[in-house]
Each structure stands twice: as C-alpha cells, then as structure tokens.
Coordinates of C-alpha atoms and ligand atoms in Angstrom, one line a residue:
Chain A
L170 CA -8.1 27.0 4.8
V171 CA -5.6 25.0 6.9
D172 CA -3.7 26.8 9.6
C173 CA -1.4 24.7 11.8
R174 CA 0.9 26.3 14.4
G175 CA 3.4 24.5 16.6
L176 CA 1.6 21.2 16.2
T177 CA 2.9 18.3 18.3
K178 CA 1.7 14.7 18.5
V179 CA 2.9 12.3 21.1
Y180 CA 1.8 8.6 21.1
P181 CA 2.0 6.9 24.4
L182 CA 3.5 3.4 24.1
S183 CA 4.0 1.2 27.1
G184 CA 6.1 3.5 29.2
V185 CA 7.8 5.3 26.2
E186 CA 6.5 8.3 24.3
V187 CA 6.7 8.4 20.5
H188 CA 7.0 12.0 19.3
A189 CA 5.5 11.8 15.9
L190 CA 5.2 15.6 15.4
R191 CA 7.6 18.0 17.1
G192 CA 6.3 21.4 16.3
V193 CA 4.8 21.8 12.8
D194 CA 3.8 25.1 11.3
L195 CA 1.8 24.8 8.0
R196 CA -0.6 27.2 6.3
V197 CA -2.4 26.1 3.2
E198 CA -4.6 28.6 1.4
R199 CA -7.8 27.7 -0.5
G200 CA -7.0 26.4 -4.0
E201 CA -3.5 25.3 -3.4
M202 CA -2.2 21.9 -4.4
V203 CA 0.6 20.8 -2.1
A204 CA 2.8 17.7 -2.0
V205 CA 3.9 16.4 1.5
M206 CA 7.0 14.2 1.3
G207 CA 9.5 12.7 3.8
P208 CA 11.0 9.4 4.9
S209 CA 8.9 6.5 6.2
G210 CA 8.0 7.3 9.9
S211 CA 8.6 11.0 9.6
G212 CA 5.0 11.9 10.6
K213 CA 3.2 12.5 7.3
S214 CA 0.1 10.4 8.0
T215 CA 0.0 11.7 11.6
L216 CA -0.1 15.3 10.2
M217 CA -2.8 14.4 7.7
H218 CA -5.0 12.7 10.3
I219 CA -4.9 15.9 12.4
I220 CA -5.6 18.1 9.4
G221 CA -8.4 15.8 8.4
C222 CA -10.0 15.9 11.9
M223 CA -9.4 12.2 12.3
D224 CA -7.2 12.7 15.3
T225 CA -6.3 15.6 17.7
Q226 CA -2.9 17.1 18.2
T227 CA -1.1 16.9 21.6
G228 CA 0.0 20.5 21.5
G229 CA -0.2 23.6 19.2
S230 CA -3.2 24.9 17.4
Y231 CA -5.1 23.8 14.2
L232 CA -7.8 25.9 12.5
L233 CA -9.8 24.4 9.6
D234 CA -11.5 27.2 7.7
G235 CA -11.0 29.5 10.7
V236 CA -12.6 27.0 13.2
D237 CA -10.6 25.5 16.1
V238 CA -11.6 21.9 15.6
S239 CA -10.1 20.5 18.8
N240 CA -13.0 22.0 20.7
V241 CA -15.8 20.7 18.4
P242 CA -17.9 17.7 19.6
E243 CA -17.4 14.5 17.6
K244 CA -20.9 14.5 16.0
E245 CA -20.4 18.1 14.6
L246 CA -16.8 17.1 13.6
A247 CA -18.2 14.1 11.6
A248 CA -20.5 16.5 9.8
I249 CA -17.6 18.9 9.0
R250 CA -15.5 16.0 7.7
N251 CA -18.4 14.7 5.6
K252 CA -19.2 18.1 4.1
K253 CA -15.8 19.7 3.6
L254 CA -13.2 16.9 3.4
G255 CA -12.3 14.0 1.1
F256 CA -9.9 11.6 2.6
V257 CA -7.9 8.9 0.8
F258 CA -6.4 6.7 3.6
Q259 CA -3.0 5.0 3.2
R260 CA -4.6 1.6 3.8
Y261 CA -7.8 2.5 1.9
N262 CA -10.2 1.7 4.8
L263 CA -13.0 0.3 2.6
L264 CA -15.9 -1.5 4.2
P265 CA -14.9 -5.1 3.6
R266 CA -18.5 -6.5 3.2
A267 CA -19.8 -3.7 0.9
T268 CA -19.5 -3.4 -2.8
A269 CA -17.3 -0.8 -4.5
L270 CA -20.5 1.1 -5.4
Y271 CA -21.8 1.1 -1.8
N272 CA -18.4 2.2 -0.4
V273 CA -18.5 5.2 -2.8
E274 CA -22.2 6.0 -2.1
L275 CA -21.7 6.1 1.7
P276 CA -20.5 9.7 2.0
L277 CA -23.5 10.7 -0.1
F278 CA -26.0 8.9 2.1
Y279 CA -24.5 10.6 5.1
A280 CA -24.9 14.0 3.4
G281 CA -28.6 13.2 2.7
V282 CA -28.3 12.3 -1.0
T283 CA -30.2 9.1 -1.7
G284 CA -31.6 6.8 -4.2
S285 CA -30.7 7.2 -7.9
A286 CA -29.1 10.6 -7.3
A287 CA -26.5 8.9 -5.1
E288 CA -26.0 5.9 -7.4
E289 CA -25.5 8.2 -10.4
K290 CA -22.8 10.3 -8.7
A291 CA -21.1 7.2 -7.3
R292 CA -21.0 5.5 -10.7
A293 CA -19.6 8.7 -12.2
A294 CA -16.8 8.8 -9.6
L295 CA -15.9 5.1 -10.2
E296 CA -15.8 5.8 -14.0
Q297 CA -13.5 8.8 -13.5
V298 CA -10.9 6.4 -12.0
G299 CA -11.5 3.7 -14.5
I300 CA -13.2 1.0 -12.4
L301 CA -16.9 1.4 -13.1
H302 CA -16.9 -2.3 -14.3
L303 CA -16.0 -3.3 -10.7
A304 CA -19.0 -1.6 -9.1
D305 CA -20.4 -4.8 -7.6
H306 CA -17.1 -6.3 -6.5
L307 CA -16.3 -6.6 -2.8
P308 CA -12.9 -5.3 -1.7
N309 CA -11.5 -8.8 -1.5
Q310 CA -12.6 -9.4 -5.1
M311 CA -10.4 -6.6 -6.4
S312 CA -6.7 -6.1 -6.8
G313 CA -4.7 -3.7 -4.5
G314 CA -4.7 -0.9 -7.0
Q315 CA -8.4 -1.3 -7.8
Q316 CA -9.2 -1.0 -4.1
Q317 CA -7.1 2.1 -3.9
R318 CA -9.1 3.6 -6.7
V319 CA -12.4 2.9 -4.9
A320 CA -11.0 4.8 -2.0
I321 CA -10.1 7.7 -4.3
A322 CA -13.6 7.7 -5.9
R323 CA -15.1 7.8 -2.4
A324 CA -13.0 10.8 -1.5
V325 CA -14.0 12.9 -4.5
V326 CA -17.7 11.9 -4.8
N327 CA -19.1 14.4 -2.4
D328 CA -17.4 17.5 -4.0
P329 CA -15.2 18.3 -1.0
L330 CA -13.5 21.6 -0.4
L331 CA -10.3 19.9 0.7
I332 CA -8.9 16.6 -0.5
L333 CA -6.3 14.8 1.7
A334 CA -4.7 11.9 -0.2
D335 CA -2.2 9.7 1.7
E336 CA 0.0 7.9 -0.9
P337 CA -2.9 7.7 -3.4
T338 CA -0.8 6.1 -6.1
G339 CA 1.2 3.7 -4.0
A340 CA -0.3 0.5 -5.5
L341 CA -0.9 1.9 -9.0
D342 CA 1.0 1.5 -12.3
T343 CA 2.0 4.5 -14.3
A344 CA -1.2 4.7 -16.4
S345 CA -3.6 4.3 -13.4
S346 CA -1.5 6.8 -11.4
A347 CA -1.7 9.4 -14.2
E348 CA -5.5 8.8 -14.4
V349 CA -5.9 9.4 -10.6
M350 CA -3.6 12.5 -10.7
G351 CA -5.7 13.8 -13.6
V352 CA -8.9 13.5 -11.4
F353 CA -7.2 15.6 -8.6
Q354 CA -5.9 18.1 -11.1
K355 CA -9.3 18.5 -12.8
M356 CA -11.0 19.2 -9.4
H357 CA -8.2 21.6 -8.5
E358 CA -8.3 23.5 -11.8
E359 CA -12.0 23.5 -12.5
R360 CA -13.5 23.8 -9.0
G361 CA -10.7 25.3 -7.0
V362 CA -10.5 22.3 -4.7
T363 CA -7.6 22.4 -2.3
V364 CA -5.5 19.3 -2.5
I365 CA -2.8 18.0 -0.1
I366 CA -1.1 14.8 -1.3
I367 CA 1.4 12.7 0.7
T368 CA 3.7 10.9 -1.7
H369 CA 7.2 9.5 -1.8
E370 CA 7.2 9.4 -5.6
P371 CA 8.9 12.6 -7.1
H372 CA 7.0 12.4 -10.3
I373 CA 3.7 12.6 -8.4
A374 CA 5.0 15.6 -6.4
E375 CA 5.6 17.3 -9.8
F376 CA 1.8 17.8 -10.2
C377 CA 1.9 20.2 -7.2
R378 CA 3.1 23.8 -7.1
R379 CA 4.4 23.5 -3.5
K380 CA 6.4 20.8 -1.8
V381 CA 6.6 20.3 2.0
T382 CA 9.2 17.9 3.3
L383 CA 9.0 16.3 6.8
R384 CA 11.7 14.6 8.7
D385 CA 11.5 13.2 12.3
G386 CA 8.2 15.1 13.0
R387 CA 9.4 18.5 11.7
I388 CA 9.0 20.4 8.4
I389 CA 12.6 20.7 7.0
S390 CA 11.6 22.4 3.8
D391 CA 8.6 24.1 2.2
Q392 CA 9.3 25.3 -1.3
P393 CA 7.3 26.4 -4.3
V394 CA 8.0 24.1 -7.3
A395 CA 8.5 25.6 -10.7
N396 CA 6.2 23.7 -12.9
S397 CA 7.2 22.9 -16.4
Chain B
L271 CA 12.5 -24.0 -9.3
V272 CA 9.3 -22.5 -10.5
D273 CA 7.6 -24.1 -13.6
C274 CA 4.2 -22.8 -14.7
R275 CA 2.6 -24.0 -17.9
G276 CA -0.7 -22.7 -19.3
L277 CA -1.8 -21.3 -15.9
T278 CA -5.3 -20.0 -15.8
K279 CA -7.3 -18.5 -12.9
V280 CA -11.0 -17.8 -12.9
Y281 CA -12.7 -16.1 -10.0
P282 CA -16.4 -16.8 -9.8
L283 CA -18.4 -13.6 -9.1
S284 CA -22.2 -13.6 -8.7
G285 CA -22.9 -15.1 -12.1
V286 CA -20.0 -13.6 -13.9
E287 CA -16.5 -15.1 -14.3
V288 CA -13.4 -13.0 -13.8
H289 CA -10.5 -14.4 -15.9
A290 CA -7.5 -13.1 -13.9
L291 CA -5.0 -15.4 -15.6
R292 CA -5.5 -16.6 -19.2
G293 CA -2.7 -19.0 -19.9
V294 CA 0.7 -18.1 -18.3
D295 CA 3.9 -19.9 -19.0
L296 CA 6.8 -19.0 -16.7
R297 CA 9.9 -20.8 -15.7
V298 CA 12.3 -19.4 -13.1
E299 CA 15.5 -21.2 -12.4
R300 CA 17.2 -21.3 -8.9
G301 CA 19.2 -18.1 -8.2
E302 CA 17.3 -15.8 -10.6
M303 CA 16.1 -12.4 -9.6
V304 CA 13.0 -11.5 -11.6
A305 CA 10.7 -8.4 -11.7
V306 CA 7.0 -8.9 -12.5
M307 CA 5.3 -5.7 -13.8
G308 CA 2.0 -4.8 -15.5
P309 CA -1.0 -2.6 -15.0
S310 CA -3.3 -2.6 -12.0
G311 CA -5.6 -5.6 -12.3
S312 CA -3.4 -7.5 -14.8
G313 CA -3.0 -10.6 -12.6
K314 CA 0.3 -10.1 -10.9
S315 CA -0.8 -10.9 -7.3
T316 CA -3.0 -13.8 -8.6
L317 CA 0.1 -15.3 -10.2
M318 CA 2.2 -14.8 -7.1
H319 CA -0.4 -16.4 -4.9
I320 CA -0.3 -19.5 -7.1
I321 CA 3.5 -19.6 -7.2
G322 CA 3.5 -19.1 -3.4
C323 CA 1.0 -22.0 -2.9
M324 CA -1.5 -19.6 -1.3
D325 CA -4.0 -20.4 -4.0
T326 CA -4.5 -23.0 -6.7
Q327 CA -4.8 -22.5 -10.4
T328 CA -8.0 -23.2 -12.3
G329 CA -6.2 -24.8 -15.2
G330 CA -2.6 -25.5 -16.4
S331 CA 0.2 -27.0 -14.3
Y332 CA 2.6 -25.6 -11.6
L333 CA 5.6 -27.4 -10.3
L334 CA 7.6 -26.0 -7.4
D335 CA 11.0 -27.6 -7.1
G336 CA 9.7 -30.4 -9.3
V337 CA 6.6 -31.1 -7.1
D338 CA 3.1 -30.6 -8.4
V339 CA 1.7 -28.7 -5.5
S340 CA -1.9 -28.8 -6.6
N341 CA -2.1 -32.4 -5.3
V342 CA -0.4 -31.8 -2.0
P343 CA -2.7 -31.8 1.2
E344 CA -2.9 -28.4 2.9
K345 CA -0.9 -29.4 6.0
E346 CA 2.1 -30.6 3.9
L347 CA 1.7 -27.5 1.7
A348 CA 1.9 -25.3 4.8
A349 CA 5.2 -27.0 5.7
I350 CA 6.6 -26.5 2.2
R351 CA 5.6 -22.8 2.3
N352 CA 7.2 -22.3 5.7
K353 CA 10.4 -24.1 4.8
K354 CA 11.0 -22.9 1.3
L355 CA 9.1 -19.7 0.8
G356 CA 9.3 -16.1 2.1
F357 CA 6.2 -14.1 1.1
V358 CA 5.7 -10.3 1.3
F359 CA 2.0 -9.6 0.8
Q360 CA 0.8 -6.5 -0.9
R361 CA -1.3 -5.7 2.2
Y362 CA 1.4 -6.9 4.6
N363 CA -1.0 -9.3 6.5
L364 CA 0.6 -8.8 9.9
L365 CA -1.2 -10.1 13.0
P366 CA -2.8 -7.0 14.4
R367 CA -2.5 -7.9 18.0
A368 CA 1.1 -9.0 18.0
T369 CA 4.2 -6.9 18.2
A370 CA 6.6 -6.5 15.3
L371 CA 9.0 -8.9 17.0
Y372 CA 6.4 -11.6 17.4
N373 CA 5.2 -11.2 13.8
V374 CA 8.7 -11.9 12.6
E375 CA 9.3 -14.8 15.1
L376 CA 6.2 -16.6 13.9
P377 CA 7.7 -18.4 10.9
L378 CA 10.6 -19.5 13.2
F379 CA 8.3 -20.9 15.8
Y380 CA 6.5 -22.9 13.1
A381 CA 9.9 -24.2 11.9
G382 CA 10.7 -25.4 15.4
V383 CA 13.2 -22.6 16.3
T384 CA 12.3 -21.3 19.7
G385 CA 13.4 -19.1 22.6
S386 CA 16.4 -16.9 22.4
A387 CA 17.5 -18.4 19.0
A388 CA 14.2 -17.2 17.5
E389 CA 14.4 -13.8 19.2
E390 CA 17.9 -13.3 18.0
K391 CA 17.2 -14.1 14.4
A392 CA 14.0 -12.0 14.4
R393 CA 15.8 -9.0 15.9
A394 CA 18.6 -9.3 13.2
A395 CA 15.9 -9.3 10.5
L396 CA 14.2 -6.2 11.9
E397 CA 17.6 -4.5 12.1
Q398 CA 18.4 -5.4 8.5
V399 CA 15.4 -3.3 7.4
G400 CA 16.0 -0.5 9.8
I401 CA 13.2 -0.9 12.3
L402 CA 14.7 -2.8 15.3
H403 CA 13.6 0.1 17.5
L404 CA 10.0 -0.8 16.7
A405 CA 10.2 -4.4 17.9
D406 CA 7.6 -4.0 20.6
H407 CA 5.2 -1.8 18.6
L408 CA 1.9 -3.3 17.4
P409 CA 1.0 -2.8 13.7
N410 CA -1.4 0.1 14.5
Q411 CA 1.4 1.8 16.4
M412 CA 3.5 2.0 13.2
S413 CA 3.5 3.9 10.0
G414 CA 2.5 2.2 6.7
G415 CA 6.1 1.9 5.5
Q416 CA 7.2 0.6 8.9
Q417 CA 4.5 -2.2 8.8
Q418 CA 5.7 -3.0 5.3
R419 CA 9.2 -3.5 6.6
V420 CA 8.0 -5.8 9.3
A421 CA 6.4 -7.9 6.6
I422 CA 9.7 -8.0 4.7
A423 CA 11.7 -9.0 7.8
R424 CA 9.2 -11.8 8.4
A425 CA 9.7 -13.0 4.8
V426 CA 13.5 -13.2 5.0
V427 CA 14.0 -14.4 8.6
N428 CA 13.7 -18.2 7.9
D429 CA 16.3 -18.3 5.1
P430 CA 13.9 -19.2 2.4
L431 CA 14.9 -20.7 -1.0
L432 CA 12.4 -18.4 -2.8
I433 CA 11.2 -14.9 -1.9
L434 CA 8.0 -13.7 -3.4
A435 CA 7.6 -9.9 -2.8
D436 CA 4.3 -8.2 -3.9
E437 CA 5.1 -4.5 -4.3
P438 CA 7.6 -4.5 -1.3
T439 CA 8.4 -0.8 -1.7
G440 CA 5.0 0.6 -2.3
A441 CA 4.8 2.6 0.9
L442 CA 8.5 3.4 1.2
D443 CA 10.5 6.5 0.5
T444 CA 13.7 6.3 -1.6
A445 CA 16.1 5.6 1.3
S446 CA 14.0 2.8 2.9
S447 CA 13.3 1.3 -0.6
A448 CA 17.0 1.1 -1.3
E449 CA 17.6 -0.5 2.1
V450 CA 15.0 -3.2 1.4
M451 CA 16.3 -3.9 -2.1
G452 CA 19.7 -4.2 -0.5
V453 CA 18.4 -6.9 1.7
F454 CA 17.0 -8.9 -1.2
Q455 CA 20.1 -8.3 -3.3
K456 CA 22.4 -9.5 -0.4
M457 CA 20.4 -12.7 0.0
H458 CA 20.4 -13.2 -3.8
E459 CA 24.1 -12.7 -4.2
E460 CA 25.4 -14.3 -1.0
R461 CA 23.1 -17.2 -0.6
G462 CA 21.7 -17.7 -4.1
V463 CA 18.2 -17.1 -3.0
T464 CA 15.7 -16.9 -5.9
V465 CA 13.7 -13.6 -5.8
I466 CA 10.5 -12.7 -7.7
I467 CA 9.4 -9.1 -7.1
I468 CA 6.2 -7.5 -8.3
T469 CA 6.6 -3.8 -8.8
H470 CA 5.3 -1.0 -10.8
E471 CA 8.3 1.2 -10.1
P472 CA 10.9 1.0 -13.0
H473 CA 13.8 1.8 -10.7
I474 CA 13.0 -1.2 -8.5
A475 CA 12.8 -3.5 -11.5
E476 CA 16.3 -2.3 -12.4
F477 CA 17.7 -4.4 -9.5
C478 CA 16.6 -7.5 -11.5
R479 CA 18.2 -9.3 -14.4
R480 CA 14.9 -10.3 -16.0
K481 CA 11.6 -8.4 -16.4
V482 CA 8.3 -10.2 -17.0
T483 CA 5.3 -8.0 -18.0
L484 CA 1.7 -9.0 -17.6
R485 CA -1.4 -7.5 -19.2
D486 CA -5.0 -8.8 -18.9
G487 CA -3.9 -12.1 -17.4
R488 CA -1.2 -12.9 -20.0
I489 CA 2.6 -12.5 -20.2
I490 CA 3.2 -10.0 -23.0
S491 CA 7.0 -9.8 -22.6
D492 CA 9.8 -11.6 -20.8
Q493 CA 13.1 -10.0 -21.3
P494 CA 16.6 -10.1 -19.8
V495 CA 17.6 -6.6 -18.5
A496 CA 21.1 -5.4 -19.3
N497 CA 22.3 -4.2 -15.9
S498 CA 24.4 -1.1 -15.8
Ligands
ATP49 N1 -11.4 -12.9 -5.2 C1 -11.7 -12.3 -6.4 N2 -12.9 -12.4 -7.0 C2 -13.1 -11.8 -8.2 N3 -12.2 -11.1 -8.9 C3 -11.0 -11.0 -8.4 C4 -10.6 -11.6 -7.1 N4 -9.3 -11.3 -6.8 C5 -8.9 -10.6 -7.9 N5 -9.8 -10.4 -8.8 C6 -9.7 -9.8 -10.1 O1 -8.7 -10.4 -10.8 C7 -7.9 -9.4 -11.6 C8 -6.5 -9.6 -11.2 O2 -6.2 -9.2 -9.9 P1 -4.8 -9.1 -9.2 O3 -4.9 -8.8 -7.8 O4 -4.0 -10.4 -9.6 O5 -4.2 -7.9 -10.0 P2 -2.8 -7.1 -9.8 O6 -2.0 -7.2 -11.1 O7 -2.1 -7.6 -8.6 O8 -3.2 -5.6 -9.6 P3 -2.6 -4.5 -8.6 O9 -1.3 -4.0 -9.3 O10 -3.7 -3.4 -8.6 O11 -2.3 -5.1 -7.3 C9 -8.5 -8.1 -11.2 O12 -9.3 -7.6 -12.3 C10 -9.3 -8.3 -10.0 O13 -10.5 -7.5 -10.0
ATP50 N1 -0.6 4.7 17.4 C1 0.7 4.8 17.4 N2 1.4 4.5 18.6 C2 2.8 4.7 18.6 N3 3.5 5.2 17.6 C3 2.9 5.5 16.5 C4 1.5 5.4 16.3 N4 1.2 5.7 15.0 C5 2.3 6.1 14.5 N5 3.4 6.0 15.3 C6 4.8 6.3 15.1 O1 4.8 7.7 14.8 C7 5.8 7.9 13.7 C8 5.1 8.6 12.5 O2 4.2 7.8 11.9 P1 3.4 8.2 10.6 O3 2.4 7.1 10.3 O4 2.9 9.6 10.7 O5 4.6 8.2 9.5 P2 4.6 8.4 7.9 O6 5.5 9.5 7.6 O7 3.2 8.4 7.4 O8 5.3 7.1 7.4 P3 5.0 6.2 6.1 O9 5.6 6.9 4.9 O10 5.8 4.9 6.4 O11 3.6 5.9 6.0 C9 6.3 6.6 13.3 O12 7.6 6.4 13.9 C10 5.4 5.6 14.0 O13 6.1 4.4 14.4
MG51 MG1 2.0 7.1 6.3
MG52 MG1 -1.6 -6.8 -6.7

C-alpha cells in the first residue's frame, strides 16, 4: 500500500538547507499497524506528510497503492486523500470557527455524503472517542485533549484505507489514550485498515506489530514487535 | 505564593453553562515543585490560566504572592505576569512570523532588557533546551517538539519566581523530555523557583514532590510523593 524508496526531503531556509529526510526506504503492506518513533526533529512528521500526500519529496520515489503521487495534479490528489486517507495532524488543524460536529462532517461533505447521513456518521465518530457531548463546541471551547479527539474522529469518519496519526495521544491521559487506541485497533482488526502511528510513548507503540525508528532523517531500525 | 480558595470557573456556551472548576482549594508555597494531573477535560488548563493571571475565576478567591489579582487592572497584571511568571502553554502560543530567537527575547524586551544582553540570555535559554541551532527558524520551520522547546525557553529566560508548564513534554521524546525536566529541576534546586507542571505522564510527575489530581473540576487528591 505504501512504498517509499530512497526518500529525501530538503527544506530551504534562508541560505541553509535542512535535510529532514536523508534516504528513507519503507514498505507498508495493506492491513499492517506500524509505530514510527524517534527523537524530536528526526523527520517523523515530514515522512508522514509525504506518505499522506500533503507534501512532496525532494528525491526518491513514493507509490501509494501502486500510484506515483508526485505526478498527480492537486485536485486529483485531494480526491485520493479524501477517499483513501485519514490524517490526524500533530497540531490537530481543526477549523477554528466550526463546531466539533462540522469539523468531523467536512470529509463526508467532500465525499458527497450529506444531510442526516453525514450528521449520523459524524456523531457516531465523536461518540467512539468519548466526546459526543461536545458536538456543538468550537475548538477554543474545548480542552487540548478534547480537540485532539475531534481530530481523531475526523480522521476515521470516512472509512479510510490508511490512517496516518501523528502523536494522536500526546495530549491525552491514560484512559482517553486507551479509548483512542481502541478505535484504531478496532478499525485495524475488523476492517483491515492500515494504520501508521507516530508516537514517542513506548506503551502506545506496544499496540503495533512493527516498530520503525527514525534518527536524523534516516530509518535506523525496523523491527517486528512480539505482542504479548 | 499561590493561594486558591473555593475557585470556580463557569464558561457560558450558547445557553448551557460548562462548569470547568467546581470549588478548588490549592496552596503552593515558594520553592515547591508540584505535578497537576487528571483526565482530559478535568480543568487542569483552566486552573493554570487562573493561577497564571491569564483568566479570572467565576467565584472563590486567588492570591498570588499575597495580592488579590482579580482586582488588578490589566496593565499592572501584565507587568506582574512578565516579572514573576513563566508560562508554557499547552499549544505553545509562539508568534508565527517571528524567529525562535525573537520569540524567546520578547519577555526580555518587555522587561526592559535590550540589545546584546537580551540576545545573549535568549541564546542561552535556547541552548539549555537543545535548540540553539534553530534560533533563526520560524515556528512553521520547526517540528512540534522543537516549537515546544522554544516555548519552554521563553518561559524560563526572564528568571521567573513561578513557572507554570502545561504539558511541557507532550510532543517530546524521552531524551528531550529529560532535558526539559532537567532545566526545570535546575531552576528549582539552584534558584528556588516554584514550579507547577501539568502532565498526564506518570514518569514526569515523578520529578515533583507533590501530586495534585483533578477530576471534573475538583481536586480529588493532593499527596506528597516519596521520591526515590
Ligand atoms: N472557552 C470555553 N468554553 C466552553 N467550555 C470550555 C472552554 N474552555 C474549556 N472548556 C471546557 O472546560 C473543561 C475543562 O477544560 P480544560 O482545558 O481546563 O481541561 P484540561 O484538564 O486541561 O484537559 P486536557 O488534558 O485535555 O488539556 C472542558 O470540558 C472543556 O470542554
Ligand atoms: N518548513 C520547514 N523549514 C525548515 N525546516 C523544517 C521545516 N519543517 C521541518 N523542518 C525541520 O526538519 C526536521 C524534521 O522535522 P519533523 O517535523 O519531521 O520532525 P519530527 O520527527 O516530527 O519531530 P517532533 O517529534 O518534534 O514532532 C526538524 O529539524 C525541523 O526543524
Ligand atoms: Mg512531528
Ligand atoms: Mg489542558
């Protein structure tokens, strides 16, 4: 499903170049659940943004479901993202002037689902992560962890093939974290959804069967995890 | 230093009232290092904003260093915040169009420190949290954890009496977290700075001698922690 070969990413920065990825090879098959770990600044979010078609690589190749997305026009890319991907951003990226419900409905509207069908699915997703009672709150009327859960509900509502979650439990206490991981696990086990989770918390990585570790823009280890 | 009695906070929300704090009593003496824990939505950030003079309580009383801050005009309050407090926000709250260096210098400029004296102190603070090499990056040219560390450098640069850190290690890996906690610990032990840290990570709470737990807007436990 995800096939990265020799990926590099260079950010230009007033005369200097920042090499965020220095040659990453990563293949993820359909139905895998993978943890991506590594120090702050090691390139995890950069890699996720390329896999999630939110950014293009500087060098190397990336095939999503067999398609070379670096040649696809933006409009078609947006349709692929909406149809196949569920993305949980590290900074949530919620629309600040829209309610939690509207933020979760948005991917459904884009996919052509409207009216009460969209509202029902969005409410079900909010309930799955324990915040249905906040449906009409705006982001600045919610706590950090509640906003994070709206972002998770939005990522799962449209039944994606692939979920990319960047530190999805960073702002959550143990109980809320377990609830969120349970949602990912359920989608993974019941519907065969492929899940890639960036985390720096070892107990969250435990939910995955495979652990990829980045350092300074390279993969330094890629190991199956024996699950208890 | 911090004396809260019967604090309540009610957020009005289109016809409904959200009771974020339902009567909180909390006294923190000078030189204490306290962890504040509790589930997502339990009122931690709300309490910190009131202690940090960023918001006022609905009911109850709050004295900072013996002064009832709810009666102080905003301009004077801003001066008290700048002089006495170092605040690490849960969402970092960095100026998006300013470099890391400028973001850390800002509290110094406000306090009347300028030119090379301000730049030296700001660079020293960035170095303490391991990101001096990012001094001229803008926030959107840094990773999540790097932005968080800029926010921490900004909170400590002006030698505050009281540091309020809201989930300061949420986006950081183990090594960076240890570095940040080392900075707080050093200020606490060497200069007697009072530190209040909101965290949901038990190993971060271990750095503190006292653990306060919130649930649904109330303190349900307030225990000394036997440190190993
Ligand atoms: N401006 C607001 N308007 C309405 N409700 C609000 C507002 N800000 C916060 N709340 C509500 O108040 C409660 C407490 O929020 P607070 O941010 O203090 O929680 P928290 O303990 O910091 O949670 P987290 O660990 O998720 O950051 C939450 O239920 C939240 O939805
Ligand atoms: N737009 C940009 N311009 C310049 N440098 C950037 C930009 N975005 C990221 N970087 C740099 O690229 C490197 C990798 O960033 P990235 O966000 O992928 O790290 P990360 O592993 O997600 O870190 P964290 O765990 O802190 O979120 C960092 O050193 C960062 O400073
Ligand atoms: Mg990141
Ligand atoms: Mg909070």
